[in-house]
Every structure is written in structure tokens, then in C-alpha cells.
Amino acid sequence: MNDRMIPLNKKEVLRYLGYKRGQELTGDIDQIVEEMMIEVQKVSNARYLYQIFDIEADEELQVIRMVDTDLVLTGKSIWRHLHKAQKAALLGCTLGIEVEQVIRRYEITDLTRGLILDCACTEYIEKICDLAECDIAAAVSEKAADEGQGAQQRTPGYTLNQRFSPGYGDLPLAIQPTFIRTLQADTRLGITLTETNLMIPRKSVTAVIGLFTDPTEAKPWRKGNYCNVCDFRECNFRIGGTKG
């Protein structure tokens, strides 16, 4: 995927660096940010995969099950997110280990560049996830009304809601091993886990997205308002730089 450049949001890179809105940015740092936004795409091995599953919403236990898998999603947050969906897409994205090797070299030779490249990675992996969502949306935007008719008769398909990752809200990181195994992200993307269920390569994302036949049930979140649905609103990375 790194044969073409993806426009990165410089404001987001600065936000990850801890810059506040209106804070002065020196010319030297500004130049390095620009350079690292290009370098991250040159040295990364960005890729993603997804699979779509039927789901079962257990009203009694308030858990979400991926049909024909061992994956069970628990917690009030993911229940609110998926219980009215008909299907769900499991998504895995990674920038690969290559960019992390570059970051480590910079940490020895140029700590500032290493830090800025790390933040550019965070913005880049989000953009890769956005691309994956577009891919999923295109794949499920319409479906055959009659399998026997093929593409001749098609009806509106599914509407996506926002991606939701293990560790968001009260969806536990403990599901990561089953999640990655179900998605085959270990064999197909090379993602492994530490003993505490953190992913290697570090710049990797797993997420689940609900697919809804009724667009009004999907209630897609407006871009920039993700923090409003998070149970951990008192963090330092709230979009817009505010808390509460």
C-alpha cells in the first residue's frame, strides 16, 4: 500500500505530540513533522484485512457472539454498539515491523525525529483503518435481492457504524487472542501479542464494526465526536484537547 501517498492530518500528528491549539510551532519542528509524515509512508508495510460474520445478540447475558466462532464480545459499551446489528466486520490493520525498526534507530541517533515519527505512525494507522472502512462499506453497500439473479437485481445493503476496538470502553483486551485468531491476523498480517495482550507490531489496530440493514439503527458517529461515546472521557487525547 505504500506505493501511493495518503494525505495525513498534520493537526492530528501535533495533537499526538501534545501540542495544543494555537501553540506556537518552531520552523525546525514544523519541517521535521512534514518530513516524518512522508517518511512514515515510505518505510511502512501498511496492510489490512477484514472478515464479515453473522452475529447473535444474547439479550439475557447482553453479550455479542460471532456466529460459528469462539469470539464473544462482552461489556455494556460493545452491547450498545452492536446489539441491533445484523452482522459485524472484524478488522485488522498494521504498519508492519519495518517502521518500528526505523523509530528505534532514530531513538538512538535523533530522539526528536523518533518521537515525531512515532506520532506520525499513529495518524497513519488511523488513515489505513479509514481506508479499510471504505473498502468494507463498498463491499456491503448493496446485496443481491435474489442469489439466483446475481447482479441483475440488487437492493440496498448494510450501513456501517464506527469501528470499536478491544480496550475501548469496557470491552476487555483479554479478547485479543481469540479476536486475532478468528480474523487470522496472526498468520495473514503477522500480528502477535505480548503477555498483556498488546499487539506487535505496536502500530496495529483490531476493531469490530456493526453492519445494519436499517440505517437509522446504525447511528454513525459524526467524525470528531468519538470521545463522546467513550466511558473514559477524562483522557489527555480527547479530540479538540478538552476533557469532561
Short mmCIF file of C-alpha atoms in Angstrom, two decimals:
data_model
loop_
_atom_site.label_atom_id
_atom_site.label_comp_id
_atom_site.label_asym_id
_atom_site.label_seq_id
_atom_site.Cartn_x
_atom_site.Cartn_y
_atom_site.Cartn_z
CA MET A 1 0.00 0.00 0.00
CA ASN A 2 2.98 2.33 0.35
CA ASP A 3 3.21 2.89 -3.41
CA ARG A 4 0.92 5.90 -3.04
CA MET A 5 0.85 8.72 -0.55
CA ILE A 6 -2.16 9.24 1.70
CA PRO A 7 -2.84 12.78 2.93
CA LEU A 8 -2.17 12.79 6.67
CA ASN A 9 -3.70 15.32 9.04
CA LYS A 10 -0.88 17.43 10.42
CA LYS A 11 -3.08 18.72 13.23
CA GLU A 12 -3.60 15.16 14.41
CA VAL A 13 0.14 14.45 14.41
CA LEU A 14 0.67 17.58 16.51
CA ARG A 15 -2.13 16.55 18.85
CA TYR A 16 -0.42 13.21 19.46
CA LEU A 17 2.77 15.16 20.14
CA GLY A 18 0.93 17.10 22.85
CA TYR A 19 0.62 20.43 21.03
CA LYS A 20 -2.41 22.49 21.97
CA ARG A 21 -4.49 24.50 19.57
CA GLY A 22 -2.81 27.84 18.91
CA GLN A 23 0.51 26.74 20.42
CA GLU A 24 3.50 28.12 18.52
CA LEU A 25 5.37 25.64 16.33
CA THR A 26 9.01 26.41 15.56
CA GLY A 27 10.21 26.26 11.99
CA ASP A 28 12.58 23.37 12.67
CA ILE A 29 9.90 21.21 14.27
CA ASP A 30 7.41 22.11 11.55
CA GLN A 31 9.87 20.90 8.91
CA ILE A 32 10.57 17.65 10.74
CA VAL A 33 6.84 16.96 11.10
CA GLU A 34 6.41 17.40 7.35
CA GLU A 35 9.33 15.08 6.66
CA MET A 36 8.12 12.38 9.05
CA MET A 37 4.61 12.45 7.57
CA ILE A 38 6.24 11.45 4.28
CA GLU A 39 8.79 9.03 5.75
CA VAL A 40 6.20 7.01 7.67
CA GLN A 41 4.52 6.09 4.40
CA LYS A 42 7.79 5.25 2.67
CA VAL A 43 9.11 2.89 5.34
CA SER A 44 5.87 1.24 6.50
CA ASN A 45 4.48 -2.02 5.16
CA ALA A 46 0.85 -0.99 5.65
CA ARG A 47 -1.84 -3.60 5.08
CA TYR A 48 -5.21 -4.72 6.42
CA LEU A 49 -7.76 -7.49 6.25
CA TYR A 50 -11.35 -7.98 7.35
CA GLN A 51 -13.95 -10.71 7.63
CA ILE A 52 -17.71 -10.37 7.97
CA PHE A 53 -19.70 -12.56 10.36
CA ASP A 54 -23.30 -13.05 11.32
CA ILE A 55 -23.80 -12.15 14.96
CA GLU A 56 -26.05 -13.25 17.80
CA ALA A 57 -27.05 -10.72 20.45
CA ASP A 58 -27.80 -12.55 23.71
CA GLU A 59 -30.42 -10.36 25.38
CA GLU A 60 -30.23 -12.22 28.68
CA LEU A 61 -26.45 -12.05 29.12
CA GLN A 62 -26.04 -8.92 26.98
CA VAL A 63 -23.11 -10.32 25.04
CA ILE A 64 -22.40 -10.40 21.30
CA ARG A 65 -21.35 -13.67 19.67
CA MET A 66 -19.73 -14.05 16.26
CA VAL A 67 -21.60 -16.98 14.71
CA ASP A 68 -19.55 -20.13 14.09
CA THR A 69 -16.58 -18.78 16.05
CA ASP A 70 -15.35 -18.77 19.64
CA LEU A 71 -15.37 -14.97 19.79
CA VAL A 72 -17.71 -13.44 22.38
CA LEU A 73 -17.75 -9.68 22.97
CA THR A 74 -18.64 -8.60 26.49
CA GLY A 75 -19.33 -5.28 28.17
CA LYS A 76 -22.01 -2.61 28.13
CA SER A 77 -20.14 -0.50 25.58
CA ILE A 78 -19.98 -3.13 22.85
CA TRP A 79 -23.53 -4.25 23.62
CA ARG A 80 -24.81 -0.73 22.94
CA HIS A 81 -22.67 -0.62 19.82
CA LEU A 82 -23.72 -3.90 18.20
CA HIS A 83 -26.88 -5.40 19.66
CA LYS A 84 -29.11 -4.05 16.87
CA ALA A 85 -26.72 -5.02 14.08
CA GLN A 86 -27.31 -7.97 11.76
CA LYS A 87 -23.65 -8.64 11.01
CA ALA A 88 -20.24 -7.43 12.10
CA ALA A 89 -16.93 -6.93 10.35
CA LEU A 90 -13.74 -7.83 12.19
CA LEU A 91 -10.88 -5.63 11.05
CA GLY A 92 -7.13 -5.86 11.48
CA CYS A 93 -4.61 -3.24 10.28
CA THR A 94 -0.87 -2.90 10.75
CA LEU A 95 2.02 -0.72 9.60
CA GLY A 96 4.39 -3.66 9.92
CA ILE A 97 7.60 -4.05 11.87
CA GLU A 98 9.72 -2.09 9.39
CA VAL A 99 8.70 1.37 10.58
CA GLU A 100 9.30 0.41 14.20
CA GLN A 101 12.88 -0.51 13.34
CA VAL A 102 13.31 2.99 11.88
CA ILE A 103 11.83 4.55 15.03
CA ARG A 104 14.29 2.60 17.19
CA ARG A 105 17.22 3.82 15.08
CA TYR A 106 16.05 7.41 15.44
CA GLU A 107 15.71 6.95 19.19
CA ILE A 108 19.47 6.37 19.23
CA THR A 109 20.53 8.98 16.68
CA ASP A 110 17.80 11.65 16.73
CA LEU A 111 15.26 11.40 19.54
CA THR A 112 13.11 14.26 18.21
CA ARG A 113 12.65 12.58 14.85
CA GLY A 114 11.92 9.29 16.57
CA LEU A 115 9.17 10.84 18.67
CA ILE A 116 7.61 12.67 15.74
CA LEU A 117 7.76 9.60 13.51
CA ASP A 118 6.02 7.59 16.24
CA CYS A 119 3.19 10.14 16.32
CA ALA A 120 3.00 10.18 12.52
CA CYS A 121 2.59 6.39 12.71
CA THR A 122 -0.44 6.82 14.96
CA GLU A 123 -2.05 9.13 12.43
CA TYR A 124 -1.09 6.86 9.51
CA ILE A 125 -2.58 3.70 11.04
CA GLU A 126 -5.83 5.62 11.60
CA LYS A 127 -5.85 6.54 7.91
CA ILE A 128 -5.28 2.89 6.96
CA CYS A 129 -8.25 1.95 9.14
CA ASP A 130 -10.32 4.62 7.38
CA LEU A 131 -9.38 3.10 4.01
CA ALA A 132 -10.36 -0.34 5.26
CA GLU A 133 -13.74 1.01 6.38
CA CYS A 134 -14.30 2.43 2.89
CA ASP A 135 -13.48 -0.99 1.45
CA ILE A 136 -15.96 -2.69 3.79
CA ALA A 137 -18.65 -0.09 3.08
CA ALA A 138 -18.26 -0.60 -0.67
CA ALA A 139 -18.45 -4.37 -0.27
CA VAL A 140 -21.71 -4.30 1.71
CA SER A 141 -23.40 -1.24 0.20
CA GLU A 142 -25.69 -3.44 -1.86
CA LYS A 143 -26.57 -7.09 -1.87
CA ALA A 144 -28.25 -9.45 -4.30
CA ALA A 145 -32.01 -9.47 -3.83
CA ASP A 146 -32.09 -12.98 -5.23
CA GLU A 147 -28.92 -15.05 -5.36
CA GLY A 148 -30.24 -16.72 -8.49
CA GLN A 149 -30.43 -13.36 -10.24
CA GLY A 150 -26.83 -12.46 -9.48
CA ALA A 151 -26.15 -8.79 -10.03
CA GLN A 152 -29.33 -8.20 -12.04
CA GLN A 153 -31.49 -7.46 -9.01
CA ARG A 154 -29.86 -5.69 -6.09
CA THR A 155 -31.25 -3.99 -3.02
CA PRO A 156 -29.71 -1.57 -0.52
CA GLY A 157 -27.22 -3.39 1.66
CA TYR A 158 -25.73 -2.60 5.05
CA THR A 159 -24.83 0.62 6.80
CA LEU A 160 -21.70 0.68 8.98
CA ASN A 161 -21.32 2.23 12.38
CA GLN A 162 -17.95 3.31 13.78
CA ARG A 163 -15.12 0.88 14.42
CA PHE A 164 -14.75 -0.22 18.05
CA SER A 165 -11.53 -1.74 19.35
CA PRO A 166 -10.73 -4.06 22.26
CA GLY A 167 -9.80 -1.80 25.15
CA TYR A 168 -12.40 0.85 24.27
CA GLY A 169 -14.98 1.38 26.99
CA ASP A 170 -15.33 -1.85 28.93
CA LEU A 171 -14.58 -4.20 26.03
CA PRO A 172 -11.64 -6.08 27.55
CA LEU A 173 -8.23 -6.51 25.95
CA ALA A 174 -8.44 -10.13 27.09
CA ILE A 175 -10.44 -10.95 23.94
CA GLN A 176 -7.47 -10.08 21.72
CA PRO A 177 -6.09 -13.64 21.36
CA THR A 178 -9.45 -15.00 20.22
CA PHE A 179 -10.10 -11.93 18.08
CA ILE A 180 -6.77 -12.23 16.25
CA ARG A 181 -7.12 -15.98 15.84
CA THR A 182 -10.67 -15.62 14.46
CA LEU A 183 -9.54 -12.97 11.97
CA GLN A 184 -6.33 -14.90 11.16
CA ALA A 185 -4.44 -11.65 11.71
CA ASP A 186 -1.57 -13.64 13.19
CA THR A 187 -0.88 -15.69 10.06
CA ARG A 188 -2.00 -13.15 7.45
CA LEU A 189 -0.77 -9.89 8.97
CA GLY A 190 1.97 -11.13 11.28
CA ILE A 191 0.36 -9.63 14.40
CA THR A 192 1.35 -11.26 17.68
CA LEU A 193 0.58 -10.41 21.30
CA THR A 194 2.59 -9.73 24.42
CA GLU A 195 1.68 -11.36 27.72
CA THR A 196 -0.51 -8.33 28.45
CA ASN A 197 -2.33 -8.62 25.09
CA LEU A 198 -0.63 -5.63 23.49
CA MET A 199 0.00 -6.05 19.78
CA ILE A 200 3.30 -6.45 17.97
CA PRO A 201 3.91 -4.60 15.67
CA ARG A 202 2.86 -1.80 18.04
CA LYS A 203 1.28 0.27 15.27
CA SER A 204 -1.52 -2.21 14.68
CA VAL A 205 -5.27 -1.98 15.23
CA THR A 206 -8.02 -4.52 15.67
CA ALA A 207 -11.63 -3.39 15.60
CA VAL A 208 -15.21 -4.53 15.09
CA ILE A 209 -17.76 -2.64 13.01
CA GLY A 210 -21.50 -3.23 13.09
CA LEU A 211 -23.45 -3.75 9.84
CA PHE A 212 -27.10 -2.69 9.89
CA THR A 213 -29.92 -3.20 7.41
CA ASP A 214 -31.71 -0.20 8.95
CA PRO A 215 -29.51 2.91 8.55
CA THR A 216 -31.30 4.65 11.43
CA GLU A 217 -30.14 1.89 13.79
CA ALA A 218 -26.51 2.33 12.79
CA LYS A 219 -26.40 5.92 14.01
CA PRO A 220 -22.92 6.55 12.59
CA TRP A 221 -20.95 8.87 14.84
CA ARG A 222 -20.02 12.19 13.31
CA LYS A 223 -16.30 12.46 12.63
CA GLY A 224 -14.65 14.15 15.58
CA ASN A 225 -17.16 13.06 18.23
CA TYR A 226 -15.75 9.61 19.07
CA CYS A 227 -14.84 10.74 22.58
CA ASN A 228 -18.47 11.42 23.40
CA VAL A 229 -19.29 7.70 23.43
CA CYS A 230 -16.22 6.57 25.37
CA ASP A 231 -16.53 5.57 29.02
CA PHE A 232 -13.07 7.07 29.69
CA ARG A 233 -13.74 10.73 28.89
CA GLU A 234 -11.05 12.11 31.21
CA CYS A 235 -8.06 11.36 28.98
CA ASN A 236 -5.37 13.62 27.58
CA PHE A 237 -6.13 12.79 23.95
CA ARG A 238 -9.72 13.98 23.71
CA ILE A 239 -10.40 15.33 20.23
CA GLY A 240 -10.28 19.08 20.50
CA GLY A 241 -7.96 18.88 23.50
CA THR A 242 -10.67 19.24 26.16
CA LYS A 243 -11.75 17.00 28.97
CA GLY A 244 -15.10 16.18 30.51
#
